Amino acid sequence: MSVKKAAAVTVGSLAAGIGYASLIERNAFVLREATMPVLAPGSSPLRVLHLSDLHMRPNQRRKQAWLRDLARLEPDLVVNTGDNLAHPKAVPAVVQSLSELLSAPGLFVFGSNDYFAPRLKNPLNYITKPDHRTHGQPLPWQDLRAAFTERGWLDMTHLRRDIEVAGLHISVAGVDDPHLKRDRYDTIAGSANAAANLTLGITHSPEPRVLDRFAADGYQLVLAGHTHGGQLCLPFYGALVTNCDLDRSRAKGASKWGSHMQLHVSAGIGTSPYAPARFCCRPEATLLTLVAAPTGGGHAGTRAGQSSPSVSAR
Ligand SMILES: [Fe+2]
C-alpha cells in the first residue's frame, strides 16, 4: 500500500470512529443490571435504580424519552449521583424526564455539572491533566434541588438519615462533590448504623479519600458517578482515565473497596456538550438488585470472603 493510500485509510478510519462515537454510541442508551450481596442477612431484596451524569440539554429528546421509559422498572429506590445539567435552561427537561421516577423514594447528591455549566477545554487535558478544572457560569441547581425535594427525594449533601424503603431500614449518608473539593466528610462522620438492613454512602465523584472514610465508618455500599466509565475506552483495555484518583479498573460497575465495602460506579447517561462522544462505553442507567450477604460473611464488616456481584446488560 502506498503512503498516500495508507494515509487516506487512516484518516477515513478516524473519521468513521469519531462519527460512530459521537452519533451512534453516545445515544446507544443501555440498562445495565447487577446483583450485589450487601444487605444484612435475612433481608428481602431491594431494587435500586442508579442514575448519574445526565448532562441534560433542553433539546435532547431521545435521552429524555429513554429516561421517561425507565419508570416501567418501578424501582424501590432511585439514587441520583449528580451532574444532571449541561445547560442553564435544562431543569424542566430533567424534571419532566424523571417525573414518574420522582414518585418513588429517591436520594441525590449534586456534582460539578449541577453547580457550573461546562466550558470548552483543551481536549488534551482529558488525558494529560485529568484533574484540570475550569468552571463555567453558575447553573440553577437550587431550582433542581427544589423540584426534587418537593417530590420527596432527599438531598443527601452532608446529611445522615435513616429511612424505611420497601420494609427495609436504610442508613444513608452523602457528601458534596469531592471533584470540586466541596466534600466535608467530618460533618457526617461516625460509625454506620450496624442495625440497618443497608448502610449506604453517596458521592458524586468516587474519590478514594472519601471512599476510605465511608469504609472506615463501616458502610456496606457506596454509589458514585462522575467517571463516565472513562467515556472513551479502548477494546480489551478499558478506560484510559477516571477523571479522579480512582484507578482505571473501577471506572464503572461494581468493585470491592477495602475488606468489606462494595462500590458501584455508574458510567452515566450523558456527556459534556464539548466532548460529545463515547467509545466502548455506552451511556447507562443501572438497576441494582441488592440482596442479603451470605450468612457469616457479608455484613457490618464481618465478612471474610465476599460474594462477587453479577452483571448483565440489555
Ligand atoms: Fe459527569
CSV table of C-alpha atoms and ligand atoms in Angstrom, one decimal:
chain,number,residue,atom,x,y,z
A,1,MET,CA,0.0,0.0,0.0
A,2,SER,CA,1.3,3.4,-0.9
A,3,VAL,CA,1.9,6.0,1.8
A,4,LYS,CA,-0.8,8.2,0.2
A,5,LYS,CA,-3.3,5.3,0.3
A,6,ALA,CA,-2.3,4.4,3.9
A,7,ALA,CA,-2.8,8.0,5.0
A,8,ALA,CA,-6.2,8.0,3.3
A,9,VAL,CA,-7.3,4.8,5.1
A,10,THR,CA,-6.1,6.2,8.4
A,11,VAL,CA,-8.0,9.4,8.0
A,12,GLY,CA,-11.1,7.6,6.8
A,13,SER,CA,-10.9,5.2,9.8
A,14,LEU,CA,-10.5,8.0,12.2
A,15,ALA,CA,-13.4,9.9,10.7
A,16,ALA,CA,-15.6,6.8,10.9
A,17,GLY,CA,-14.6,6.2,14.5
A,18,ILE,CA,-15.4,9.8,15.5
A,19,GLY,CA,-18.7,9.6,13.7
A,20,TYR,CA,-19.6,6.3,15.4
A,21,ALA,CA,-18.6,7.6,18.9
A,22,SER,CA,-20.5,10.9,18.5
A,23,LEU,CA,-23.6,9.9,16.6
A,24,ILE,CA,-24.2,6.3,17.5
A,25,GLU,CA,-22.7,5.1,20.7
A,26,ARG,CA,-23.3,8.4,22.5
A,27,ASN,CA,-27.1,7.7,22.0
A,28,ALA,CA,-27.0,3.9,22.5
A,29,PHE,CA,-28.5,4.0,26.0
A,30,VAL,CA,-28.5,0.8,27.8
A,31,LEU,CA,-29.9,-0.5,31.1
A,32,ARG,CA,-27.3,-2.5,33.0
A,33,GLU,CA,-28.4,-4.8,35.7
A,34,ALA,CA,-26.3,-6.1,38.6
A,35,THR,CA,-26.9,-8.1,41.7
A,36,MET,CA,-24.9,-7.0,44.8
A,37,PRO,CA,-24.9,-9.0,48.1
A,38,VAL,CA,-24.7,-6.1,50.5
A,39,LEU,CA,-27.8,-6.4,52.7
A,40,ALA,CA,-27.9,-7.7,56.2
A,41,PRO,CA,-28.5,-11.5,56.3
A,42,GLY,CA,-32.2,-12.3,56.1
A,43,SER,CA,-33.1,-9.0,54.3
A,44,SER,CA,-35.5,-9.2,51.4
A,45,PRO,CA,-34.1,-7.9,48.0
A,46,LEU,CA,-34.1,-4.2,47.2
A,47,ARG,CA,-34.2,-2.9,43.7
A,48,VAL,CA,-32.3,0.4,43.3
A,49,LEU,CA,-32.1,2.4,40.1
A,50,HIS,CA,-28.8,4.2,39.9
A,51,LEU,CA,-28.8,7.3,37.7
A,52,SER,CA,-25.9,9.6,37.1
A,53,ASP,CA,-24.4,12.2,34.8
A,54,LEU,CA,-27.4,13.1,32.7
A,55,HIS,CA,-25.7,16.2,31.5
A,56,MET,CA,-29.1,17.3,30.1
A,57,ARG,CA,-29.7,19.9,27.5
A,58,PRO,CA,-33.3,21.0,26.6
A,59,ASN,CA,-33.2,19.6,23.1
A,60,GLN,CA,-32.1,16.1,23.9
A,61,ARG,CA,-35.4,14.4,23.1
A,62,ARG,CA,-34.1,10.8,22.6
A,63,LYS,CA,-32.4,10.8,26.0
A,64,GLN,CA,-35.4,12.3,27.7
A,65,ALA,CA,-37.7,9.6,26.2
A,66,TRP,CA,-35.3,6.9,27.3
A,67,LEU,CA,-35.2,8.3,30.8
A,68,ARG,CA,-39.0,8.5,31.0
A,69,ASP,CA,-39.3,4.9,30.0
A,70,LEU,CA,-37.2,3.8,33.0
A,71,ALA,CA,-40.3,4.4,35.2
A,72,ARG,CA,-41.6,1.0,33.9
A,73,LEU,CA,-38.9,-0.6,36.1
A,74,GLU,CA,-40.8,0.5,39.2
A,75,PRO,CA,-37.7,0.5,41.4
A,76,ASP,CA,-37.9,0.5,45.2
A,77,LEU,CA,-35.5,3.4,45.4
A,78,VAL,CA,-33.8,5.8,43.0
A,79,VAL,CA,-30.3,7.1,43.6
A,80,ASN,CA,-29.1,10.1,41.5
A,81,THR,CA,-25.4,10.8,41.9
A,82,GLY,CA,-25.3,14.2,40.2
A,83,ASP,CA,-24.2,16.0,37.1
A,84,ASN,CA,-27.8,16.5,35.9
A,85,LEU,CA,-27.3,19.7,33.9
A,86,ALA,CA,-25.4,20.8,30.8
A,87,HIS,CA,-27.5,24.0,30.1
A,88,PRO,CA,-28.9,26.8,32.2
A,89,LYS,CA,-32.4,26.0,30.9
A,90,ALA,CA,-32.3,22.2,31.4
A,91,VAL,CA,-34.0,21.9,34.7
A,92,PRO,CA,-37.5,21.4,33.2
A,93,ALA,CA,-36.2,18.7,30.9
A,94,VAL,CA,-34.6,16.9,33.8
A,95,VAL,CA,-37.7,17.1,36.0
A,96,GLN,CA,-40.1,16.1,33.2
A,97,SER,CA,-37.8,13.2,32.2
A,98,LEU,CA,-37.8,11.9,35.7
A,99,SER,CA,-41.4,12.8,36.5
A,100,GLU,CA,-42.7,9.3,37.2
A,101,LEU,CA,-39.5,8.3,39.0
A,102,LEU,CA,-39.8,11.3,41.3
A,103,SER,CA,-42.9,9.5,42.8
A,104,ALA,CA,-40.6,6.7,44.0
A,105,PRO,CA,-38.4,7.1,47.1
A,106,GLY,CA,-35.2,8.9,46.0
A,107,LEU,CA,-31.8,10.2,47.2
A,108,PHE,CA,-29.5,12.5,45.5
A,109,VAL,CA,-26.3,14.5,45.7
A,110,PHE,CA,-25.0,17.1,43.2
A,111,GLY,CA,-21.9,17.2,41.1
A,112,SER,CA,-19.9,19.9,39.4
A,113,ASN,CA,-22.3,19.9,36.4
A,114,ASP,CA,-25.2,20.8,38.7
A,115,TYR,CA,-23.3,23.9,40.0
A,116,PHE,CA,-21.5,25.1,37.0
A,117,ALA,CA,-22.0,25.0,33.2
A,118,PRO,CA,-19.5,23.1,31.1
A,119,ARG,CA,-16.8,25.0,29.3
A,120,LEU,CA,-14.8,24.3,26.2
A,121,LYS,CA,-11.5,22.8,27.3
A,122,ASN,CA,-8.3,21.7,25.6
A,123,PRO,CA,-9.2,18.1,24.7
A,124,LEU,CA,-5.6,17.1,25.5
A,125,ASN,CA,-6.4,17.9,29.2
A,126,TYR,CA,-8.6,14.8,29.1
A,127,ILE,CA,-5.5,12.7,29.0
A,128,THR,CA,-2.7,14.9,30.3
A,129,LYS,CA,-4.5,16.9,33.0
A,130,PRO,CA,-7.5,14.9,34.2
A,131,ASP,CA,-7.7,16.9,37.4
A,132,HIS,CA,-7.8,20.2,35.4
A,133,ARG,CA,-10.9,22.2,36.3
A,134,THR,CA,-12.3,25.4,34.9
A,135,HIS,CA,-15.8,26.5,35.8
A,136,GLY,CA,-18.5,28.0,33.6
A,137,GLN,CA,-21.4,30.1,34.6
A,138,PRO,CA,-23.4,29.1,37.7
A,139,LEU,CA,-26.3,26.7,36.9
A,140,PRO,CA,-29.7,26.8,38.6
A,141,TRP,CA,-29.0,23.9,41.0
A,142,GLN,CA,-31.3,25.5,43.6
A,143,ASP,CA,-34.3,25.1,41.2
A,144,LEU,CA,-33.4,21.5,40.5
A,145,ARG,CA,-33.0,20.8,44.3
A,146,ALA,CA,-36.4,22.4,45.0
A,147,ALA,CA,-38.1,20.3,42.2
A,148,PHE,CA,-36.5,17.1,43.5
A,149,THR,CA,-37.2,17.7,47.2
A,150,GLU,CA,-40.8,18.9,46.5
A,151,ARG,CA,-41.5,15.5,45.1
A,152,GLY,CA,-40.0,13.8,48.2
A,153,TRP,CA,-36.4,13.0,47.1
A,154,LEU,CA,-33.8,13.6,49.8
A,155,ASP,CA,-30.8,15.8,49.2
A,156,MET,CA,-28.1,13.8,50.9
A,157,THR,CA,-25.5,16.5,50.7
A,158,HIS,CA,-23.7,16.4,54.0
A,159,LEU,CA,-26.6,14.6,55.6
A,160,ARG,CA,-27.0,11.3,57.5
A,161,ARG,CA,-30.5,9.9,57.6
A,162,ASP,CA,-32.2,6.6,58.5
A,163,ILE,CA,-35.1,5.8,56.1
A,164,GLU,CA,-37.5,3.0,55.6
A,165,VAL,CA,-37.8,1.7,52.0
A,166,ALA,CA,-39.8,-1.4,50.9
A,167,GLY,CA,-39.8,-2.6,54.5
A,168,LEU,CA,-36.0,-2.3,54.9
A,169,HIS,CA,-34.1,0.1,57.3
A,170,ILE,CA,-31.5,2.0,55.3
A,171,SER,CA,-28.9,4.2,57.0
A,172,VAL,CA,-27.6,6.6,54.4
A,173,ALA,CA,-25.1,9.4,54.3
A,174,GLY,CA,-23.8,11.6,51.5
A,175,VAL,CA,-21.2,14.3,50.7
A,176,ASP,CA,-20.9,17.2,48.4
A,177,ASP,CA,-18.9,16.8,45.3
A,178,PRO,CA,-15.3,15.8,46.0
A,179,HIS,CA,-14.3,16.7,42.5
A,180,LEU,CA,-14.9,20.3,43.4
A,181,LYS,CA,-13.3,19.7,46.8
A,182,ARG,CA,-16.6,20.5,48.4
A,183,ASP,CA,-16.7,17.3,50.5
A,184,ARG,CA,-16.7,17.8,54.2
A,185,TYR,CA,-16.8,14.2,55.4
A,186,ASP,CA,-16.4,15.3,59.0
A,187,THR,CA,-19.9,16.6,59.0
A,188,ILE,CA,-21.3,13.1,58.5
A,189,ALA,CA,-18.5,11.1,60.2
A,190,GLY,CA,-19.3,8.3,62.6
A,191,SER,CA,-20.0,4.6,62.6
A,192,ALA,CA,-22.7,3.5,60.2
A,193,ASN,CA,-25.8,2.1,61.9
A,194,ALA,CA,-24.9,-1.6,62.1
A,195,ALA,CA,-28.6,-2.5,62.9
A,196,ALA,CA,-29.7,-1.3,59.5
A,197,ASN,CA,-30.5,-3.7,56.6
A,198,LEU,CA,-28.3,-1.5,54.4
A,199,THR,CA,-25.7,1.2,55.1
A,200,LEU,CA,-25.3,3.3,52.0
A,201,GLY,CA,-22.9,6.1,51.1
A,202,ILE,CA,-23.5,8.5,48.2
A,203,THR,CA,-21.0,10.8,46.5
A,204,HIS,CA,-20.7,12.3,43.0
A,205,SER,CA,-17.0,11.6,42.4
A,206,PRO,CA,-15.6,8.4,43.8
A,207,GLU,CA,-12.5,10.0,45.3
A,208,PRO,CA,-10.5,7.4,47.3
A,209,ARG,CA,-10.2,9.8,50.2
A,210,VAL,CA,-14.0,9.8,50.6
A,211,LEU,CA,-14.3,6.0,49.9
A,212,ASP,CA,-11.8,5.3,52.6
A,213,ARG,CA,-13.8,7.4,55.1
A,214,PHE,CA,-17.1,5.6,54.3
A,215,ALA,CA,-15.3,2.2,54.5
A,216,ALA,CA,-13.7,3.1,57.9
A,217,ASP,CA,-17.2,4.0,59.2
A,218,GLY,CA,-18.5,0.6,58.2
A,219,TYR,CA,-20.7,1.4,55.2
A,220,GLN,CA,-21.6,-1.6,53.1
A,221,LEU,CA,-22.2,0.1,49.8
A,222,VAL,CA,-21.2,3.4,48.1
A,223,LEU,CA,-22.8,4.7,44.9
A,224,ALA,CA,-21.0,7.2,42.7
A,225,GLY,CA,-20.8,8.6,39.2
A,226,HIS,CA,-18.6,11.2,37.6
A,227,THR,CA,-16.1,8.9,35.7
A,228,HIS,CA,-18.4,8.4,32.7
A,229,GLY,CA,-16.9,4.9,32.7
A,230,GLY,CA,-13.9,6.5,31.1
A,231,GLN,CA,-16.2,7.7,28.2
A,232,LEU,CA,-13.5,7.0,25.5
A,233,CYS,CA,-12.3,3.4,26.1
A,234,LEU,CA,-10.1,1.0,24.3
A,235,PRO,CA,-11.2,-2.5,23.4
A,236,PHE,CA,-9.6,-5.1,25.7
A,237,TYR,CA,-8.1,-2.3,27.8
A,238,GLY,CA,-11.0,-0.3,29.1
A,239,ALA,CA,-10.9,3.3,30.5
A,240,LEU,CA,-7.9,5.5,29.9
A,241,VAL,CA,-8.8,7.8,32.7
A,242,THR,CA,-11.3,8.2,35.5
A,243,ASN,CA,-11.1,12.0,35.9
A,244,CYS,CA,-10.3,11.5,39.5
A,245,ASP,CA,-7.9,9.5,41.7
A,246,LEU,CA,-9.8,6.2,41.3
A,247,ASP,CA,-7.9,3.5,39.5
A,248,ARG,CA,-9.0,2.7,35.9
A,249,SER,CA,-10.2,-0.8,36.8
A,250,ARG,CA,-13.1,0.7,38.8
A,251,ALA,CA,-14.1,3.3,36.2
A,252,LYS,CA,-17.6,1.7,36.0
A,253,GLY,CA,-19.5,-1.1,37.6
A,254,ALA,CA,-19.2,-2.9,40.9
A,255,SER,CA,-15.9,-3.5,42.8
A,256,LYS,CA,-14.8,-4.2,46.3
A,257,TRP,CA,-13.3,-1.4,48.4
A,258,GLY,CA,-11.2,-2.5,51.4
A,259,SER,CA,-12.2,-5.5,53.4
A,260,HIS,CA,-16.0,-5.1,53.4
A,261,MET,CA,-17.3,-2.3,51.3
A,262,GLN,CA,-18.8,-2.5,47.8
A,263,LEU,CA,-18.5,0.4,45.4
A,264,HIS,CA,-20.8,0.9,42.4
A,265,VAL,CA,-19.8,3.5,39.8
A,266,SER,CA,-22.2,4.5,37.1
A,267,ALA,CA,-20.8,5.1,33.6
A,268,GLY,CA,-23.5,7.8,33.4
A,269,ILE,CA,-26.1,8.8,30.8
A,270,GLY,CA,-24.7,11.9,29.1
A,271,THR,CA,-21.5,13.7,28.1
A,272,SER,CA,-20.3,17.3,28.2
A,273,PRO,CA,-21.5,19.1,25.1
A,274,TYR,CA,-17.9,19.9,24.4
A,275,ALA,CA,-16.9,16.2,24.4
A,276,PRO,CA,-20.0,14.6,22.8
A,277,ALA,CA,-18.6,11.1,22.1
A,278,ARG,CA,-18.4,7.7,23.7
A,279,PHE,CA,-16.4,4.7,22.6
A,280,CYS,CA,-16.6,1.2,24.1
A,281,CYS,CA,-18.6,2.8,26.9
A,282,ARG,CA,-22.3,3.1,26.3
A,283,PRO,CA,-24.4,5.5,28.3
A,284,GLU,CA,-26.2,3.7,31.0
A,285,ALA,CA,-28.5,3.5,33.9
A,286,THR,CA,-28.2,0.6,36.3
A,287,LEU,CA,-30.8,-1.4,38.1
A,288,LEU,CA,-29.1,-2.8,41.1
A,289,THR,CA,-30.7,-5.7,42.9
A,290,LEU,CA,-29.4,-5.6,46.4
A,291,VAL,CA,-29.6,-9.0,48.2
A,292,ALA,CA,-28.6,-10.4,51.5
A,293,ALA,CA,-25.0,-11.1,52.0
A,294,PRO,CA,-24.2,-14.8,52.8
A,295,THR,CA,-24.6,-15.5,56.5
A,296,GLY,CA,-21.4,-15.2,58.4
A,297,GLY,CA,-19.5,-13.5,55.6
A,298,GLY,CA,-21.2,-10.4,54.4
A,299,HIS,CA,-22.5,-7.6,56.7
A,300,ALA,CA,-21.2,-4.9,59.0
A,301,GLY,CA,-17.6,-5.6,58.3
A,302,THR,CA,-17.7,-9.2,59.4
A,303,ARG,CA,-17.1,-10.8,56.1
A,304,ALA,CA,-14.0,-12.8,55.3
A,305,GLY,CA,-14.8,-13.8,51.7
A,306,GLN,CA,-17.3,-11.6,49.9
A,307,SER,CA,-19.6,-12.8,47.2
A,308,SER,CA,-19.0,-11.1,43.8
A,309,PRO,CA,-21.6,-9.0,42.2
A,310,SER,CA,-23.1,-10.4,39.0
A,311,VAL,CA,-23.8,-8.2,36.0
A,312,SER,CA,-25.9,-8.2,32.8
A,313,ALA,CA,-26.9,-5.5,30.2
A,314,ARG,CA,-29.9,-5.2,27.9
B,1,FE,FE,-20.4,14.0,34.5
